Coordinates of N, CA and C in Angstrom, one line a residue:
M507 N 18.1 -91.7 20.0 CA 16.8 -91.2 19.4 C 16.1 -92.4 18.7
R508 N 14.8 -92.4 18.7 CA 14.0 -93.4 18.1 C 14.3 -93.5 16.6
T509 N 14.2 -94.7 16.0 CA 14.5 -94.9 14.6 C 13.3 -94.4 13.8
Q510 N 12.1 -94.3 14.4 CA 11.0 -93.8 13.6 C 10.0 -93.1 14.7
G511 N 9.1 -92.3 14.2 CA 8.2 -91.7 15.1 C 8.9 -90.7 16.0
A512 N 9.7 -89.9 15.5 CA 10.4 -88.9 16.3 C 9.4 -87.9 16.9
R513 N 9.8 -87.4 18.1 CA 9.0 -86.3 18.7 C 9.5 -85.0 18.2
I514 N 8.7 -84.3 17.5 CA 9.1 -83.1 16.8 C 8.3 -81.9 17.2
C515 N 9.0 -80.7 17.4 CA 8.2 -79.5 17.7 C 8.6 -78.5 16.5
I516 N 7.6 -77.7 16.2 CA 7.8 -76.7 15.1 C 7.6 -75.3 15.7
V517 N 8.6 -74.5 15.5 CA 8.5 -73.1 16.0 C 8.6 -72.2 14.8
D518 N 7.4 -71.7 14.4 CA 7.3 -70.9 13.1 C 6.1 -70.1 13.2
D519 N 6.2 -68.8 12.7 CA 5.1 -67.9 12.8 C 4.3 -67.8 11.5
H520 N 4.6 -68.7 10.5 CA 3.8 -68.7 9.3 C 2.9 -69.9 9.5
A521 N 1.6 -69.6 9.8 CA 0.7 -70.7 10.1 C 0.5 -71.7 9.0
L522 N 0.3 -71.3 7.8 CA 0.1 -72.2 6.7 C 1.3 -73.1 6.5
F523 N 2.5 -72.5 6.5 CA 3.7 -73.4 6.4 C 3.8 -74.4 7.5
A524 N 3.6 -73.9 8.7 CA 3.7 -74.8 9.9 C 2.7 -75.9 9.9
E525 N 1.5 -75.6 9.5 CA 0.4 -76.6 9.5 C 0.7 -77.6 8.4
S526 N 1.1 -77.2 7.2 CA 1.5 -78.1 6.1 C 2.6 -79.0 6.5
L527 N 3.6 -78.5 7.2 CA 4.7 -79.3 7.6 C 4.3 -80.3 8.7
Q528 N 3.4 -79.9 9.6 CA 2.9 -80.8 10.6 C 2.2 -82.0 10.0
I529 N 1.3 -81.7 9.0 CA 0.6 -82.8 8.4 C 1.5 -83.7 7.7
A530 N 2.5 -83.2 7.0 CA 3.5 -84.1 6.2 C 4.2 -84.9 7.2
L531 N 4.7 -84.4 8.3 CA 5.4 -85.1 9.3 C 4.6 -86.2 10.0
E532 N 3.4 -85.8 10.3 CA 2.5 -86.8 11.0 C 2.2 -88.0 10.0
L533 N 2.1 -87.7 8.7 CA 1.9 -88.8 7.8 C 3.1 -89.7 7.7
E534 N 4.2 -89.2 8.1 CA 5.5 -90.0 8.2 C 5.6 -90.8 9.5
G535 N 4.6 -90.6 10.4 CA 4.6 -91.3 11.6 C 5.2 -90.6 12.8
H536 N 5.5 -89.3 12.7 CA 6.1 -88.6 13.8 C 5.0 -88.0 14.7
E537 N 5.4 -87.7 15.9 CA 4.6 -87.0 16.9 C 5.0 -85.6 16.8
V538 N 4.1 -84.7 16.4 CA 4.4 -83.3 16.1 C 3.6 -82.4 16.9
R539 N 4.2 -81.3 17.4 CA 3.5 -80.3 18.2 C 4.1 -78.9 17.7
R540 N 3.1 -78.1 17.3 CA 3.5 -76.7 17.0 C 3.5 -75.8 18.3
I541 N 4.6 -75.1 18.5 CA 4.7 -74.3 19.7 C 3.9 -73.0 19.5
P542 N 2.9 -72.7 20.3 CA 2.1 -71.5 20.1 C 3.0 -70.2 20.4
L543 N 2.8 -69.3 19.5 CA 3.6 -68.0 19.6 C 2.6 -66.9 20.0
P544 N 3.0 -66.1 21.0 CA 2.2 -64.9 21.4 C 2.2 -63.9 20.2
K545 N 1.1 -63.1 20.2 CA 1.0 -62.1 19.1 C 2.1 -61.1 19.1
A546 N 2.5 -60.7 20.3 CA 3.7 -59.8 20.4 C 4.8 -60.5 21.0
L547 N 5.6 -61.1 20.1 CA 6.8 -61.9 20.6 C 8.1 -61.0 20.4
H548 N 8.7 -60.6 21.5 CA 9.9 -59.8 21.4 C 11.2 -60.5 21.7
A549 N 11.1 -61.7 22.3 CA 12.3 -62.4 22.7 C 12.0 -63.9 22.6
A550 N 12.7 -64.6 21.6 CA 12.4 -66.0 21.4 C 12.7 -66.8 22.6
A551 N 13.6 -66.3 23.5 CA 14.0 -67.1 24.7 C 12.8 -67.4 25.6
T552 N 11.7 -66.6 25.5 CA 10.5 -66.8 26.3 C 9.8 -68.1 25.9
L553 N 10.1 -68.6 24.7 CA 9.5 -69.8 24.3 C 10.2 -71.1 24.8
L554 N 11.4 -70.9 25.3 CA 12.2 -72.0 25.7 C 11.6 -72.9 26.7
P555 N 10.9 -72.5 27.8 CA 10.3 -73.4 28.8 C 9.2 -74.3 28.1
T556 N 8.5 -73.7 27.2 CA 7.4 -74.5 26.5 C 8.1 -75.6 25.6
V557 N 9.1 -75.2 24.9 CA 9.8 -76.2 24.1 C 10.4 -77.3 24.9
L558 N 11.1 -77.0 26.0 CA 11.7 -78.0 26.9 C 10.7 -78.9 27.6
R559 N 9.6 -78.4 27.9 CA 8.6 -79.2 28.5 C 8.1 -80.3 27.6
Y560 N 8.1 -80.0 26.3 CA 7.6 -81.0 25.3 C 8.7 -82.1 25.1
K561 N 10.0 -81.8 25.5 CA 11.1 -82.7 25.3 C 11.2 -83.3 23.9
P562 N 11.3 -82.4 22.9 CA 11.4 -82.9 21.5 C 12.7 -83.6 21.2
D563 N 12.7 -84.6 20.3 CA 13.9 -85.1 19.7 C 14.5 -84.1 18.7
I564 N 13.6 -83.5 18.0 CA 14.0 -82.6 16.9 C 13.1 -81.3 17.0
M565 N 13.7 -80.2 16.8 CA 13.0 -78.9 16.7 C 13.2 -78.3 15.3
L566 N 12.2 -78.0 14.6 CA 12.2 -77.3 13.3 C 12.0 -75.8 13.7
L567 N 12.9 -75.0 13.4 CA 12.9 -73.6 13.8 C 13.0 -72.6 12.7
D568 N 12.1 -71.6 12.7 CA 12.2 -70.5 11.8 C 13.1 -69.4 12.6
L569 N 13.8 -68.6 11.8 CA 14.6 -67.6 12.5 C 13.9 -66.3 12.7
D570 N 13.0 -66.0 11.8 CA 12.2 -64.7 11.9 C 10.9 -64.9 12.5
L571 N 10.8 -64.7 13.8 CA 9.5 -64.9 14.6 C 8.9 -63.6 15.0
G572 N 8.3 -62.9 14.1 CA 7.8 -61.6 14.3 C 9.0 -60.7 14.6
N573 N 9.0 -60.1 15.8 CA 10.2 -59.2 16.1 C 11.3 -59.9 16.9
A574 N 11.2 -61.2 17.0 CA 12.2 -62.0 17.7 C 13.0 -62.8 16.8
D575 N 14.3 -63.1 17.2 CA 15.2 -63.8 16.4 C 15.3 -65.3 17.0
G576 N 14.8 -66.2 16.2 CA 14.7 -67.6 16.7 C 16.0 -68.2 17.0
A577 N 17.1 -67.6 16.5 CA 18.5 -68.2 16.8 C 18.8 -68.3 18.2
A578 N 18.1 -67.5 19.0 CA 18.4 -67.5 20.5 C 17.9 -68.8 21.1
L579 N 17.1 -69.6 20.4 CA 16.7 -70.9 21.0 C 17.6 -72.0 20.7
I580 N 18.5 -71.8 19.7 CA 19.3 -72.9 19.3 C 20.2 -73.5 20.3
E581 N 21.0 -72.7 21.0 CA 22.0 -73.2 21.9 C 21.4 -73.9 23.1
P582 N 20.5 -73.2 23.8 CA 19.9 -73.9 25.0 C 19.1 -75.2 24.6
T583 N 18.5 -75.2 23.5 CA 17.7 -76.4 23.1 C 18.6 -77.5 22.7
T584 N 19.7 -77.2 22.1 CA 20.7 -78.2 21.7 C 21.4 -78.8 23.0
R585 N 21.7 -77.9 24.0 CA 22.2 -78.4 25.2 C 21.3 -79.4 25.9
A586 N 20.0 -79.2 25.7 CA 19.0 -80.1 26.3 C 18.9 -81.4 25.6
G587 N 19.6 -81.6 24.5 CA 19.6 -82.9 23.8 C 18.7 -82.9 22.6
T588 N 18.2 -81.8 22.2 CA 17.3 -81.7 21.0 C 18.1 -81.4 19.8
A589 N 17.9 -82.1 18.7 CA 18.5 -81.7 17.4 C 17.8 -80.6 16.8
V590 N 18.4 -79.5 16.4 CA 17.8 -78.3 15.9 C 18.0 -78.3 14.4
V591 N 16.9 -78.2 13.6 CA 17.0 -78.0 12.2 C 16.4 -76.6 11.9
V592 N 17.1 -75.7 11.4 CA 16.6 -74.4 11.0 C 16.0 -74.4 9.6
V593 N 14.8 -73.9 9.5 CA 14.1 -73.9 8.2 C 13.7 -72.4 8.0
T594 N 14.4 -71.7 7.2 CA 14.3 -70.2 7.2 C 14.0 -69.7 5.8
G595 N 13.4 -68.5 5.8 CA 13.3 -67.7 4.5 C 14.5 -66.8 4.3
S596 N 15.4 -66.7 5.3 CA 16.6 -65.9 5.1 C 17.6 -66.6 4.2
T597 N 18.2 -65.8 3.4 CA 19.3 -66.3 2.5 C 20.6 -65.8 2.9
D598 N 20.7 -65.2 4.1 CA 22.0 -64.7 4.6 C 22.9 -65.8 5.1
R599 N 23.9 -66.1 4.4 CA 24.7 -67.3 4.7 C 25.5 -67.0 6.0
A600 N 25.8 -65.8 6.3 CA 26.5 -65.5 7.6 C 25.5 -65.8 8.7
R601 N 24.3 -65.6 8.6 CA 23.3 -65.9 9.6 C 23.2 -67.4 9.7
W602 N 23.2 -68.1 8.6 CA 23.2 -69.6 8.7 C 24.4 -70.1 9.4
G603 N 25.6 -69.5 9.2 CA 26.8 -69.8 9.9 C 26.7 -69.7 11.4
L604 N 26.0 -68.6 11.8 CA 25.8 -68.4 13.2 C 25.0 -69.5 13.8
C605 N 24.0 -69.9 13.1 CA 23.1 -71.0 13.5 C 23.9 -72.3 13.7
M606 N 24.8 -72.6 12.8 CA 25.7 -73.8 12.9 C 26.6 -73.6 14.1
R607 N 27.1 -72.4 14.3 CA 28.0 -72.2 15.5 C 27.3 -72.5 16.8
Y608 N 26.0 -72.1 16.8 CA 25.2 -72.3 18.0 C 24.8 -73.8 18.2
G609 N 25.0 -74.6 17.2 CA 24.8 -76.0 17.4 C 23.7 -76.6 16.5
A610 N 23.1 -75.8 15.6 CA 22.1 -76.4 14.7 C 22.7 -77.5 13.8
R611 N 21.9 -78.6 13.6 CA 22.4 -79.7 12.8 C 22.3 -79.4 11.3
K612 N 21.4 -78.6 10.9 CA 21.2 -78.3 9.5 C 20.4 -77.0 9.3
V613 N 20.7 -76.3 8.3 CA 19.9 -75.1 7.9 C 19.4 -75.3 6.5
L614 N 18.1 -75.2 6.4 CA 17.4 -75.5 5.1 C 16.6 -74.2 4.7
P615 N 16.6 -73.9 3.4 CA 15.8 -72.7 3.0 C 14.3 -73.1 2.8
K616 N 13.4 -72.2 3.1 CA 12.0 -72.5 3.0 C 11.6 -72.6 1.5
T617 N 12.4 -72.1 0.6 CA 12.2 -72.2 -0.8 C 12.5 -73.6 -1.4
G618 N 13.1 -74.5 -0.5 CA 13.5 -75.8 -1.0 C 12.3 -76.7 -1.0
P619 N 12.5 -77.9 -1.6 CA 11.4 -78.9 -1.6 C 11.1 -79.5 -0.2
L620 N 9.8 -79.8 0.0 CA 9.4 -80.4 1.3 C 10.2 -81.7 1.6
N621 N 10.6 -82.4 0.6 CA 11.3 -83.7 0.8 C 12.6 -83.5 1.4
D622 N 13.2 -82.3 1.2 CA 14.5 -82.0 1.9 C 14.4 -82.0 3.4
I623 N 13.3 -81.5 3.9 CA 13.0 -81.4 5.3 C 12.7 -82.8 5.8
L624 N 11.9 -83.6 5.1 CA 11.5 -84.9 5.5 C 12.7 -85.8 5.5
A625 N 13.6 -85.7 4.5 CA 14.8 -86.5 4.4 C 15.8 -86.2 5.6
T626 N 15.9 -84.9 5.9 CA 16.7 -84.5 7.0 C 16.2 -85.1 8.3
I627 N 14.9 -85.1 8.5 CA 14.3 -85.6 9.8 C 14.6 -87.1 9.8
R628 N 14.5 -87.8 8.7 CA 14.7 -89.3 8.7 C 16.2 -89.6 9.0
R629 N 17.1 -88.8 8.5 CA 18.5 -89.1 8.7 C 18.9 -88.8 10.2
I630 N 18.3 -87.7 10.7 CA 18.6 -87.5 12.2 C 18.0 -88.6 13.0
S631 N 16.8 -89.0 12.7 CA 16.1 -90.1 13.5 C 16.9 -91.4 13.4
E632 N 17.6 -91.6 12.3 CA 18.4 -92.8 12.2 C 19.9 -92.6 12.7
G633 N 20.1 -91.4 13.3 CA 21.5 -91.2 13.8 C 22.5 -90.9 12.8
R634 N 22.1 -90.4 11.6 CA 23.0 -90.2 10.5 C 23.4 -88.7 10.4
T635 N 24.5 -88.4 9.8 CA 24.9 -87.0 9.6 C 24.1 -86.3 8.5
V636 N 23.8 -85.1 8.8 CA 23.0 -84.3 7.8 C 23.7 -83.1 7.3
T637 N 24.9 -82.8 7.9 CA 25.7 -81.7 7.4 C 27.2 -82.2 7.6
T638 N 27.9 -82.1 6.5 CA 29.3 -82.5 6.6 C 30.1 -81.4 7.3
A639 N 31.3 -81.8 7.8 CA 32.2 -80.9 8.5 C 32.6 -79.7 7.5
E640 N 32.8 -80.1 6.3 CA 33.2 -79.0 5.3 C 32.0 -78.0 5.1
E641 N 30.8 -78.5 5.0 CA 29.7 -77.6 4.8 C 29.5 -76.7 6.1
R642 N 29.7 -77.3 7.3 CA 29.5 -76.5 8.5 C 30.6 -75.4 8.6
D643 N 31.9 -75.9 8.3 CA 33.0 -74.9 8.4 C 32.8 -73.8 7.4
E644 N 32.3 -74.1 6.2 CA 32.1 -73.0 5.2 C 31.1 -72.0 5.7
L645 N 30.0 -72.5 6.2 CA 29.0 -71.5 6.7 C 29.5 -70.7 7.9
V646 N 30.2 -71.4 8.8 CA 30.8 -70.6 10.0 C 31.8 -69.6 9.5
R647 N 32.5 -69.9 8.4 CA 33.4 -68.8 7.9 C 32.7 -67.6 7.4
F648 N 31.5 -67.9 6.8 CA 30.7 -66.7 6.3 C 30.4 -65.8 7.5
W649 N 30.0 -66.5 8.6 CA 29.6 -65.7 9.8 C 30.9 -65.0 10.4
Q650 N 32.0 -65.7 10.4 CA 33.2 -65.0 10.9 C 33.6 -63.8 10.1
D651 N 33.5 -64.0 8.8 CA 33.9 -62.9 7.8 C 32.9 -61.7 8.1
E652 N 31.7 -62.0 8.2 CA 30.7 -61.0 8.4 C 30.9 -60.2 9.8
R653 N 31.3 -61.0 10.8 CA 31.6 -60.4 12.1 C 32.8 -59.5 12.0
R654 N 33.8 -59.9 11.3 CA 35.0 -59.0 11.2 C 34.7 -57.8 10.4
E655 N 33.8 -57.9 9.4 CA 33.5 -56.7 8.6 C 32.7 -55.7 9.4
V656 N 31.7 -56.3 10.2 CA 30.9 -55.4 11.0 C 31.8 -54.7 12.1
Q657 N 32.7 -55.4 12.7 CA 33.6 -54.9 13.7 C 34.4 -53.7 13.1
E658 N 34.9 -53.9 11.8 CA 35.7 -52.9 11.2 C 34.8 -51.6 10.9
L659 N 33.5 -51.9 10.5 CA 32.6 -50.7 10.3 C 32.3 -50.0 11.6
Q660 N 32.2 -50.7 12.6 CA 31.9 -50.1 13.9 C 33.1 -49.3 14.4
E661 N 34.3 -49.7 14.1 CA 35.5 -48.9 14.4 C 35.5 -47.6 13.6
R662 N 35.1 -47.6 12.4 CA 35.0 -46.4 11.6 C 34.0 -45.5 12.2
L663 N 32.8 -46.0 12.6 CA 31.8 -45.2 13.2 C 32.2 -44.6 14.5
A664 N 33.1 -45.3 15.2 CA 33.6 -44.8 16.5 C 34.5 -43.5 16.3
R665 N 34.9 -43.3 15.1 CA 35.8 -42.1 14.8 C 34.9 -40.8 14.8
L666 N 33.6 -40.9 14.7 CA 32.8 -39.7 14.6 C 32.7 -39.0 15.9
T667 N 32.7 -37.6 15.8 CA 32.5 -36.8 17.0 C 31.0 -36.9 17.4
P668 N 30.6 -36.5 18.6 CA 29.2 -36.6 19.0 C 28.3 -35.8 18.0
R669 N 28.8 -34.6 17.5 CA 28.0 -33.9 16.6 C 27.8 -34.6 15.2
E670 N 28.9 -35.2 14.8 CA 28.8 -36.0 13.5 C 27.9 -37.2 13.7
S671 N 28.0 -37.8 14.8 CA 27.1 -38.9 15.1 C 25.6 -38.5 15.0
A672 N 25.3 -37.3 15.6 CA 24.0 -36.8 15.6 C 23.5 -36.5 14.1
V673 N 24.4 -35.9 13.3 CA 24.1 -35.6 11.9 C 23.8 -36.9 11.2
L674 N 24.7 -37.9 11.4 CA 24.5 -39.2 10.7 C 23.1 -39.8 11.1
G675 N 22.8 -39.7 12.4 CA 21.5 -40.2 12.8 C 20.4 -39.5 12.1
M676 N 20.5 -38.2 11.9 CA 19.4 -37.5 11.1 C 19.4 -37.9 9.7
L677 N 20.5 -38.2 9.1 CA 20.6 -38.7 7.7 C 19.9 -40.0 7.6
M678 N 20.0 -40.8 8.6 CA 19.4 -42.1 8.7 C 17.9 -42.0 8.8
E679 N 17.4 -40.9 9.4 CA 16.0 -40.6 9.4 C 15.4 -40.1 8.1
G680 N 16.3 -39.9 7.1 CA 15.9 -39.4 5.8 C 15.9 -37.9 5.7
Q681 N 16.5 -37.2 6.7 CA 16.5 -35.7 6.6 C 17.6 -35.3 5.6
Q682 N 17.3 -34.2 5.0 CA 18.2 -33.6 4.0 C 19.1 -32.5 4.8
V683 N 20.2 -32.1 4.1 CA 21.1 -31.1 4.7 C 20.3 -29.9 5.2
R684 N 19.4 -29.4 4.4 CA 18.6 -28.2 4.8 C 17.8 -28.4 6.0
D685 N 17.2 -29.6 6.1 CA 16.4 -30.0 7.3 C 17.2 -30.0 8.6
I686 N 18.4 -30.6 8.4 CA 19.3 -30.8 9.5 C 19.8 -29.4 10.0
A687 N 20.1 -28.5 9.1 CA 20.6 -27.2 9.4 C 19.5 -26.4 10.2
T688 N 18.2 -26.5 9.7 CA 17.1 -25.9 10.4 C 16.9 -26.4 11.8
R689 N 16.9 -27.8 11.9 CA 16.7 -28.4 13.2 C 17.8 -28.1 14.2
S690 N 19.1 -27.9 13.6 CA 20.2 -27.7 14.5 C 20.6 -26.2 14.7
T691 N 19.8 -25.4 14.0 CA 20.0 -23.9 14.0 C 21.5 -23.6 13.7
V692 N 21.9 -24.2 12.6 CA 23.3 -23.8 12.1 C 23.1 -23.6 10.6
S693 N 24.1 -23.1 9.9 CA 24.0 -22.9 8.5 C 24.1 -24.2 7.7
E694 N 23.6 -24.2 6.5 CA 23.8 -25.4 5.6 C 25.2 -25.7 5.3
A695 N 26.0 -24.7 5.2 CA 27.5 -24.9 4.9 C 28.1 -25.6 6.1
T696 N 27.7 -25.3 7.3 CA 28.3 -26.0 8.5 C 27.9 -27.5 8.4
V697 N 26.6 -27.8 8.1 CA 26.2 -29.2 8.0 C 26.9 -29.9 6.9
R698 N 27.1 -29.2 5.7 CA 27.8 -29.9 4.6 C 29.3 -30.2 5.0
T699 N 29.9 -29.3 5.8 CA 31.2 -29.6 6.3 C 31.2 -30.9 7.2
Q700 N 30.2 -30.9 8.0 CA 30.1 -32.1 8.9 C 29.9 -33.4 8.1
V701 N 29.0 -33.3 7.1 CA 28.7 -34.5 6.3 C 30.0 -34.9 5.5
K702 N 30.8 -34.0 5.0 CA 32.0 -34.3 4.4 C 33.0 -35.0 5.3
S703 N 33.0 -34.6 6.5 CA 33.9 -35.2 7.5 C 33.4 -36.6 7.8
I704 N 32.1 -36.8 7.9 CA 31.5 -38.1 8.1 C 31.9 -39.1 7.0
L705 N 31.7 -38.6 5.8 CA 32.1 -39.5 4.6 C 33.5 -39.9 4.6
S706 N 34.4 -38.9 5.0 CA 35.8 -39.2 5.0 C 36.2 -40.2 6.1
K707 N 35.6 -40.1 7.3 CA 35.9 -41.0 8.4 C 35.3 -42.4 8.1
L708 N 34.2 -42.5 7.5 CA 33.6 -43.8 7.2 C 34.1 -44.4 5.9
E709 N 34.9 -43.6 5.2 CA 35.6 -44.1 3.9 C 34.5 -44.5 2.9
V710 N 33.5 -43.6 2.7 CA 32.5 -43.8 1.7 C 32.4 -42.5 0.9
T711 N 31.7 -42.5 -0.2 CA 31.6 -41.3 -1.1 C 30.3 -40.7 -1.2
S712 N 29.3 -41.2 -0.5 CA 27.9 -40.6 -0.6 C 27.2 -40.7 0.7
Q713 N 26.2 -39.9 0.9 CA 25.4 -39.9 2.1 C 24.6 -41.3 2.2
L714 N 24.2 -41.7 1.0 CA 23.5 -43.0 1.0 C 24.3 -44.2 1.4
A715 N 25.6 -44.1 1.0 CA 26.5 -45.2 1.4 C 26.8 -45.1 2.9
A716 N 26.9 -43.9 3.4 CA 27.1 -43.7 4.9 C 26.0 -44.3 5.7
V717 N 24.7 -44.0 5.2 CA 23.6 -44.6 5.9 C 23.5 -46.1 5.8
G718 N 23.8 -46.6 4.6 CA 23.9 -48.1 4.5 C 24.9 -48.7 5.3
L719 N 26.1 -48.1 5.5 CA 27.1 -48.6 6.3 C 26.6 -48.7 7.8
A720 N 26.0 -47.6 8.2 CA 25.5 -47.6 9.6 C 24.5 -48.6 9.9
H721 N 23.6 -48.8 8.9 CA 22.6 -49.9 9.1 C 23.2 -51.3 9.1
H722 N 24.2 -51.5 8.3 CA 24.8 -52.8 8.2 C 25.6 -53.1 9.5
A723 N 26.1 -52.1 10.1 CA 26.9 -52.3 11.3 C 26.0 -52.4 12.5
G724 N 24.7 -52.2 12.3 CA 23.7 -52.2 13.5 C 23.9 -51.0 14.4
W725 N 24.3 -49.9 13.8 CA 24.6 -48.7 14.6 C 23.4 -47.9 14.9
N726 N 23.3 -47.4 16.0 CA 22.2 -46.5 16.4 C 22.7 -45.1 16.8
A727 N 22.1 -44.1 16.3 CA 22.6 -42.7 16.7 C 22.4 -42.5 18.2
P728 N 23.3 -41.8 18.9 CA 23.1 -41.5 20.3 C 21.9 -40.7 20.5
Q729 N 21.3 -40.9 21.7 CA 20.1 -40.2 22.0 C 20.4 -38.8 22.4
S730 N 19.6 -37.8 21.9 CA 19.8 -36.4 22.2 C 19.6 -36.2 23.7
S731 N 20.5 -35.4 24.3 CA 20.3 -35.1 25.7 C 19.3 -34.1 25.9

């Protein structure tokens, strides 16, 4: 990699942030290109051909690109020889750990000083380390712990009967027991019994906790036939 004037691409859907970053990097002598994002971006992987055509030394990547997850770009871009630096508004350390596992060289918060980004670019351009093995391992452990937790929650959710799954899905929509009973043409007592069973199987004590657990596990109610 060149010792100065690195070829950098920015993938970020916050125009003001990206433009400011581009100006700062160009003042440091880097060649910078912002990757254009379509208005309706649903899969970050669709940006990969554009990124690879530019052949960047370094990619500065936001994780939240509209409806798309920027993390999908990390592994293929890294394989192509680009150093990936994630600059994100997310404070989820497990998510940071996933980025490191995919091959990101560094994860920086958008709330940090601009000089942190500039210093990271300098160090990478000079072939120096930007994340210690200990820092990387700690972040990856956050991701591993989160993955184990989600797996355990999904196992609890798998205990639900089809009817209980449907009731939980309606609770996630914000419906009350009375609404569910009316919609399902059963008594409120029946629905309350079903809710009680859901709470027991999910090992929680309230409907709100059950809904939160389902969201955290990324669970979706089965579609009604």
